[in-house]
Amino acid sequence: MNQTDGYKVNFTEGSAPYWRVHCDSPYKLVQSSADYIKTLNEASNVKAQFILLSGNNDIPLHYNPPVEHPESFYGDLSKEVTKYIFPKSSVLAELNSVKEFNESFLQGGYYAVNVSEFLQLITLSTNYWNSRCFTINPSITTIGDRQMKWLENTFKTAAASNKKVLVSGHIPAGISAYKDEGSFWLKNYTTVYVKLMTDFADIITLGQFYGHAHKDKIKIQNVHNSFYPNTQPSIPKAFLLMSPSITPIQGNNAAFRLFTLSKDLELSDYTQYYMDFILANVFSKPSWKKEYTFSECYGASISAKSIQDIVQNVISSSDNSTWVRYMTHMRTLYGGFSTEVMFREYCGAQHFTLEAYLACVKYYETNGF
């Protein structure tokens, strides 16, 4: 028996081979997603260069990353992850060395990997900037400070080498718009990070990819982050995309994205695929489908301007068409959200400080709901 959001599920009644919404992923679901990704890749004329996973916040303990002697934990982890990051006889193995990888990874789980001669993936260990982790162990700032300085130096090196970068992590900078509302990160790290993303926007052409919320979301990052009613925000230099998850634990269908890059190594589009849990369980077979393609859904390629337009149209479209599309995909076609939530999502999408977010929400609560 399992207690979920307001109801009980008796797992002895009936069969759910791909598990149920509000529960974590069984192996069969994870394997099914990998099989479908393989099928898509084999059918494509352009093969995928790499697969990106957004990690989690429970390594080694929930919201409690290692601080004392991190090299001990990350040393053991390195032996496992390097098998997948640098498979033998691969381009990644040729362009990188395990020794260079471990120079940062053993310090806190963060690293930079050359995906090609002109493209670098930067993966951050965002637990060390997370406000909840700080509440459990304030000593995380020791590694948090070191990681932020490493990130700045890594950007400078990439810029000097004419490399483009993609930034990824698990917990994003910004605001949680639900339940335990508050900042995902400590304010000082959020402020420094957003400035770095803005200062080095010219090389971060592949964007920022995050997870954590298990939902399809967008977050804009402007250095001057204040709420002024009825004022059009400036077009951001930086923004991040939050991808949905394979696990359905937050009331969502499982989903993943296939990104496409331009010849100039800029992020141009993505297509999102999802599994319909109801159909998969009723018929006891995977039911993966195309959910949407960004350019088709929003009528534009991915850019700071198009992202800004989407966020503004969430509340300015007279027929609510942008909001309906945005909220429909937020949980990958599993349920929806009311108009009341629309303003919280709008405020959360364009403000990364708690003060600005709460001022924005208060304004709409006072004037509308």
Coordinates of C-alpha atoms in Angstrom, one line a residue:
M1 CA 0.0 0.0 0.0
N2 CA 1.4 3.4 -0.9
Q3 CA 0.0 6.8 0.2
T4 CA 0.2 9.4 -2.6
D5 CA -1.4 12.8 -3.0
G6 CA -4.7 12.3 -1.2
Y7 CA -5.4 8.7 -2.2
K8 CA -4.1 5.2 -1.5
V9 CA -2.8 2.8 -4.1
N10 CA -2.8 -0.9 -3.3
F11 CA -0.1 -2.5 -5.4
T12 CA -1.5 -6.0 -4.9
E13 CA -4.6 -5.0 -6.9
G14 CA -3.9 -5.2 -10.6
S15 CA -0.6 -4.9 -12.5
A16 CA 1.4 -1.8 -13.5
P17 CA 4.5 -3.1 -15.2
Y18 CA 5.8 0.4 -15.9
W19 CA 4.8 1.5 -12.4
R20 CA 2.5 4.3 -11.5
V21 CA 2.4 8.1 -11.5
H22 CA 3.6 9.4 -8.1
C23 CA 6.0 6.5 -7.7
D24 CA 9.7 6.2 -8.6
S25 CA 11.0 4.5 -11.7
P26 CA 11.2 0.7 -11.9
Y27 CA 14.1 -0.8 -13.9
K28 CA 11.7 -1.8 -16.7
L29 CA 10.8 1.9 -17.3
V30 CA 14.4 3.0 -17.4
Q31 CA 15.3 0.2 -19.8
S32 CA 12.3 1.0 -22.0
S33 CA 13.4 4.7 -22.3
A34 CA 17.0 3.6 -23.2
D35 CA 15.6 1.2 -25.9
Y36 CA 13.4 3.9 -27.4
I37 CA 16.3 6.3 -27.5
K38 CA 18.4 3.7 -29.3
T39 CA 15.6 3.1 -31.8
L40 CA 15.4 6.9 -32.5
N41 CA 19.1 7.1 -32.9
E42 CA 19.3 4.2 -35.3
A43 CA 16.6 5.7 -37.5
S44 CA 18.2 9.1 -37.7
N45 CA 20.5 10.2 -40.4
V46 CA 22.5 12.2 -37.8
K47 CA 23.6 10.1 -34.8
A48 CA 23.5 11.5 -31.3
Q49 CA 26.9 12.7 -30.0
F50 CA 26.2 12.1 -26.4
I51 CA 23.4 11.5 -23.8
L52 CA 23.1 14.0 -20.9
L53 CA 21.6 13.0 -17.6
S54 CA 20.8 15.7 -15.0
G55 CA 21.9 13.8 -11.9
N56 CA 20.1 14.1 -8.6
N57 CA 20.3 15.6 -5.1
D58 CA 20.5 12.4 -3.1
I59 CA 24.2 11.5 -3.6
P60 CA 25.4 10.1 -1.2
L61 CA 22.5 11.2 1.1
H62 CA 19.4 13.3 0.4
Y63 CA 20.4 17.0 0.3
N64 CA 23.6 16.2 2.1
P65 CA 26.6 16.0 -0.2
P66 CA 30.0 15.0 1.1
V67 CA 32.1 17.9 2.5
E68 CA 34.7 16.3 4.7
H69 CA 37.2 14.4 2.5
P70 CA 35.1 14.5 -0.7
E71 CA 37.9 12.9 -2.6
S72 CA 37.0 9.6 -0.8
F73 CA 33.4 9.5 -2.0
Y74 CA 34.1 11.0 -5.5
G75 CA 37.1 8.8 -6.0
D76 CA 35.0 5.6 -5.7
L77 CA 32.3 7.2 -7.9
S78 CA 34.9 8.2 -10.5
K79 CA 35.8 4.6 -11.1
E80 CA 32.2 4.0 -12.2
V81 CA 31.2 7.1 -14.1
T82 CA 34.4 7.3 -16.2
K83 CA 33.4 4.0 -17.8
Y84 CA 30.4 5.8 -19.3
I85 CA 31.9 9.3 -19.9
F86 CA 35.0 8.0 -21.6
P87 CA 34.2 4.7 -23.2
K88 CA 37.2 3.0 -24.9
S89 CA 37.9 3.8 -28.5
S90 CA 35.5 6.8 -28.4
V91 CA 35.9 10.4 -29.4
L92 CA 35.4 11.4 -25.8
A93 CA 38.3 9.2 -24.7
E94 CA 40.5 10.7 -27.4
L95 CA 39.7 14.3 -26.5
N96 CA 39.9 14.0 -22.7
S97 CA 41.9 12.4 -20.0
V98 CA 40.7 10.8 -16.7
K99 CA 43.5 12.6 -14.9
E100 CA 42.2 16.0 -15.9
F101 CA 38.6 15.0 -15.2
N102 CA 39.5 14.0 -11.7
E103 CA 41.3 17.3 -10.9
S104 CA 37.9 18.9 -10.4
F105 CA 35.6 15.8 -10.0
L106 CA 37.3 14.6 -6.8
Q107 CA 36.9 18.1 -5.3
G108 CA 33.1 18.0 -5.5
G109 CA 31.7 16.1 -8.4
Y110 CA 31.9 18.9 -11.0
Y111 CA 33.8 18.6 -14.3
A112 CA 34.3 19.8 -17.8
V113 CA 34.5 17.4 -20.8
N114 CA 35.4 18.1 -24.4
V115 CA 32.7 16.7 -26.6
S116 CA 34.4 17.9 -29.8
E117 CA 37.3 20.1 -30.7
F118 CA 35.2 23.2 -30.3
L119 CA 32.5 22.1 -27.9
Q120 CA 32.7 21.6 -24.1
L121 CA 30.2 20.2 -21.6
I122 CA 30.4 21.7 -18.1
T123 CA 28.6 19.7 -15.5
L124 CA 28.0 21.4 -12.1
S125 CA 27.4 19.8 -8.7
T126 CA 24.6 22.1 -7.6
N127 CA 24.0 20.6 -4.2
Y128 CA 26.9 22.7 -3.0
W129 CA 24.9 25.9 -3.8
N130 CA 21.5 24.6 -2.7
S131 CA 19.7 26.3 0.2
R132 CA 18.3 23.1 1.6
C133 CA 21.7 21.4 1.6
F134 CA 23.0 24.5 3.4
T135 CA 20.4 24.1 6.2
I136 CA 21.5 20.5 6.8
N137 CA 25.2 21.3 6.6
P138 CA 26.5 24.9 6.3
S139 CA 30.0 23.7 5.5
I140 CA 28.9 23.1 1.9
T141 CA 30.0 26.6 1.1
T142 CA 33.6 25.5 1.3
I143 CA 33.1 23.5 -1.8
G144 CA 30.5 25.8 -3.2
D145 CA 32.9 28.8 -3.3
R146 CA 35.6 26.6 -4.9
Q147 CA 33.3 25.4 -7.5
M148 CA 32.1 28.9 -8.5
K149 CA 35.7 30.0 -8.9
W150 CA 36.4 26.9 -11.0
L151 CA 33.4 27.7 -13.2
E152 CA 34.6 31.2 -13.9
N153 CA 38.1 30.0 -14.7
T154 CA 36.7 27.3 -17.0
F155 CA 34.6 29.9 -18.9
K156 CA 37.7 32.0 -19.3
T157 CA 39.7 29.1 -20.6
A158 CA 37.0 28.1 -23.1
A159 CA 36.6 31.6 -24.4
A160 CA 40.4 31.9 -24.9
S161 CA 40.3 28.6 -26.8
N162 CA 37.3 29.7 -29.0
K163 CA 35.2 26.9 -27.6
K164 CA 31.4 26.9 -27.2
V165 CA 30.0 25.4 -24.0
L166 CA 26.9 23.7 -22.7
V167 CA 26.2 24.1 -18.9
S168 CA 24.3 21.3 -17.1
G169 CA 23.3 20.4 -13.6
H170 CA 20.5 19.1 -11.5
I171 CA 19.1 21.8 -9.3
P172 CA 18.7 25.1 -11.3
A173 CA 19.3 28.7 -10.2
G174 CA 15.9 30.4 -9.5
I175 CA 12.7 30.0 -7.6
S176 CA 10.5 27.0 -6.6
A177 CA 7.0 28.1 -7.4
Y178 CA 5.3 25.3 -5.4
K179 CA 4.8 24.1 -1.8
D180 CA 8.1 24.9 -0.1
E181 CA 8.4 28.2 -2.1
G182 CA 11.9 29.7 -1.9
S183 CA 15.2 30.0 -3.7
F184 CA 16.7 26.8 -5.0
W185 CA 20.2 28.2 -4.3
L186 CA 21.7 30.5 -1.7
K187 CA 21.3 34.1 -2.9
N188 CA 25.0 34.9 -3.2
Y189 CA 25.6 31.9 -5.5
T190 CA 22.6 32.7 -7.6
T191 CA 23.7 36.3 -8.1
V192 CA 27.3 35.4 -9.1
Y193 CA 26.1 32.5 -11.3
V194 CA 23.6 34.7 -13.3
K195 CA 26.3 37.3 -13.8
L196 CA 28.7 34.7 -15.1
M197 CA 26.0 33.3 -17.5
T198 CA 25.4 36.9 -18.8
D199 CA 29.1 37.8 -19.1
F200 CA 29.9 34.6 -21.0
A201 CA 26.6 34.4 -23.0
D202 CA 28.6 34.5 -26.2
I203 CA 30.1 31.1 -25.6
I204 CA 27.2 29.5 -23.9
T205 CA 25.4 29.1 -27.2
L206 CA 24.1 25.6 -26.3
G207 CA 22.4 26.9 -23.2
Q208 CA 21.8 25.6 -19.7
F209 CA 20.1 22.3 -19.1
Y210 CA 18.7 21.4 -15.7
G211 CA 16.1 19.0 -14.1
H212 CA 15.0 18.6 -10.5
A213 CA 11.4 19.7 -10.7
H214 CA 10.5 16.8 -13.0
K215 CA 8.7 19.3 -15.2
D216 CA 9.1 21.1 -18.5
K217 CA 9.9 24.7 -17.6
I218 CA 11.8 27.8 -18.7
K219 CA 13.7 30.3 -16.5
I220 CA 15.0 33.7 -17.7
Q221 CA 18.1 35.2 -16.1
N222 CA 18.5 39.0 -16.1
V223 CA 21.3 40.5 -13.9
H224 CA 19.0 43.3 -12.7
N225 CA 16.3 41.2 -11.2
S226 CA 13.5 43.3 -9.7
F227 CA 9.7 43.3 -10.2
Y228 CA 8.2 46.4 -11.7
P229 CA 4.5 46.0 -12.7
N230 CA 3.4 46.7 -16.2
T231 CA 7.0 47.0 -17.4
Q232 CA 8.4 45.0 -20.2
P233 CA 11.5 43.1 -19.0
S234 CA 14.7 43.4 -21.0
I235 CA 15.6 40.6 -23.4
P236 CA 17.9 38.3 -21.4
K237 CA 21.3 37.2 -22.4
A238 CA 20.9 34.0 -20.4
F239 CA 18.1 31.5 -19.8
L240 CA 17.9 27.9 -18.8
L241 CA 15.7 25.0 -19.9
M242 CA 14.3 22.5 -17.3
S243 CA 13.7 19.1 -18.7
P244 CA 11.0 16.6 -17.5
S245 CA 12.0 13.3 -16.0
I246 CA 11.9 9.6 -16.7
T247 CA 10.6 9.1 -13.1
P248 CA 6.8 9.9 -12.8
I249 CA 7.1 10.6 -9.1
Q250 CA 5.9 14.2 -9.4
G251 CA 2.7 13.4 -11.3
N252 CA 4.0 13.4 -14.8
N253 CA 4.5 11.1 -17.7
A254 CA 8.1 10.0 -18.3
A255 CA 9.8 12.1 -21.0
F256 CA 13.2 13.0 -22.6
R257 CA 14.4 15.4 -25.2
L258 CA 16.4 15.1 -28.4
F259 CA 18.3 18.3 -29.1
T260 CA 19.6 19.5 -32.4
L261 CA 22.5 21.9 -32.9
S262 CA 23.3 24.2 -35.8
K263 CA 26.5 24.0 -37.8
D264 CA 27.7 27.0 -35.7
L265 CA 27.3 24.9 -32.6
E266 CA 24.2 26.8 -31.4
L267 CA 21.1 25.2 -29.9
S268 CA 18.4 25.4 -32.5
D269 CA 15.6 23.0 -31.6
Y270 CA 14.5 20.0 -29.6
T271 CA 11.8 17.3 -29.8
Q272 CA 10.3 15.9 -26.6
Y273 CA 9.1 12.3 -26.4
Y274 CA 6.9 10.8 -23.7
M275 CA 5.5 7.6 -22.4
D276 CA 1.7 7.5 -21.8
F277 CA 1.7 5.6 -18.5
I278 CA -2.0 4.7 -18.6
L279 CA -1.7 3.1 -22.1
A280 CA 1.6 1.4 -21.2
N281 CA 0.2 -0.2 -18.1
V282 CA -3.2 -1.1 -19.5
F283 CA -1.7 -2.9 -22.5
S284 CA 1.5 -4.0 -20.8
K285 CA 3.8 -2.6 -23.5
P286 CA 5.7 0.7 -23.9
S287 CA 3.8 3.6 -25.4
W288 CA 6.4 6.1 -26.4
K289 CA 5.3 9.0 -28.6
K290 CA 6.5 12.4 -29.9
E291 CA 5.0 15.0 -27.6
Y292 CA 6.1 18.2 -29.4
T293 CA 8.9 20.0 -31.2
F294 CA 9.9 23.4 -29.8
S295 CA 9.9 25.3 -33.1
E296 CA 6.5 23.8 -34.2
C297 CA 4.9 24.4 -30.8
Y298 CA 6.1 28.0 -30.3
G299 CA 6.7 29.1 -33.9
A300 CA 10.4 30.0 -33.3
S301 CA 13.8 28.6 -32.9
I302 CA 15.4 28.6 -29.5
S303 CA 16.9 32.0 -28.6
A304 CA 16.8 34.5 -25.8
K305 CA 14.2 36.6 -27.7
S306 CA 11.9 33.6 -28.4
I307 CA 12.2 32.5 -24.7
Q308 CA 11.3 36.0 -23.5
D309 CA 8.3 36.1 -25.9
I310 CA 7.0 32.8 -24.6
V311 CA 7.2 33.9 -21.0
Q312 CA 5.5 37.2 -21.7
N313 CA 2.8 35.5 -23.8
V314 CA 1.9 33.2 -20.9
I315 CA -0.1 36.0 -19.4
S316 CA -0.6 38.4 -22.4
S317 CA -2.2 36.0 -24.9
S318 CA -5.9 37.0 -25.0
D319 CA -7.0 33.4 -25.6
N320 CA -4.5 31.9 -23.2
S321 CA -3.1 29.8 -26.0
T322 CA 0.5 30.1 -24.9
W323 CA -0.4 29.2 -21.3
V324 CA -2.4 26.2 -22.4
R325 CA 0.5 24.9 -24.5
Y326 CA 3.1 25.6 -21.8
M327 CA 1.1 24.1 -18.9
T328 CA 0.0 21.1 -21.1
H329 CA 3.7 20.2 -21.7
M330 CA 4.8 21.1 -18.2
R331 CA 3.7 17.6 -16.9
T332 CA 4.2 15.9 -20.3
L333 CA 0.5 15.6 -21.1
Y334 CA -0.5 14.3 -17.7
G335 CA -3.1 16.6 -16.2
G336 CA -2.9 20.4 -16.2
F337 CA -2.9 23.5 -14.1
S338 CA -5.5 26.2 -13.3
T339 CA -5.3 29.9 -14.3
E340 CA -4.3 30.7 -10.7
V341 CA -1.1 28.8 -11.1
M342 CA -0.4 30.7 -14.4
F343 CA 0.8 33.8 -12.5
R344 CA 3.1 31.9 -10.2
E345 CA 4.7 30.1 -13.2
Y346 CA 5.0 33.5 -15.0
C347 CA 6.7 35.1 -12.0
G348 CA 8.9 32.0 -11.4
A349 CA 10.0 32.0 -15.0
Q350 CA 11.4 35.5 -15.1
H351 CA 12.6 36.1 -11.5
F352 CA 15.5 34.3 -9.8
T353 CA 15.5 36.1 -6.5
L354 CA 12.9 35.4 -3.8
E355 CA 12.2 39.1 -3.2
A356 CA 11.3 39.8 -6.9
Y357 CA 9.3 36.6 -7.2
L358 CA 7.2 37.2 -4.1
A359 CA 6.6 40.9 -5.2
C360 CA 5.4 39.6 -8.6
V361 CA 3.1 37.0 -7.1
K362 CA 1.7 39.5 -4.6
Y363 CA 0.9 42.0 -7.4
Y364 CA -1.2 39.4 -9.3
E365 CA -2.8 38.0 -6.1
T366 CA -3.9 41.5 -5.1
N367 CA -5.2 42.4 -8.6
G368 CA -6.6 39.1 -9.7
F369 CA -7.0 36.1 -7.4

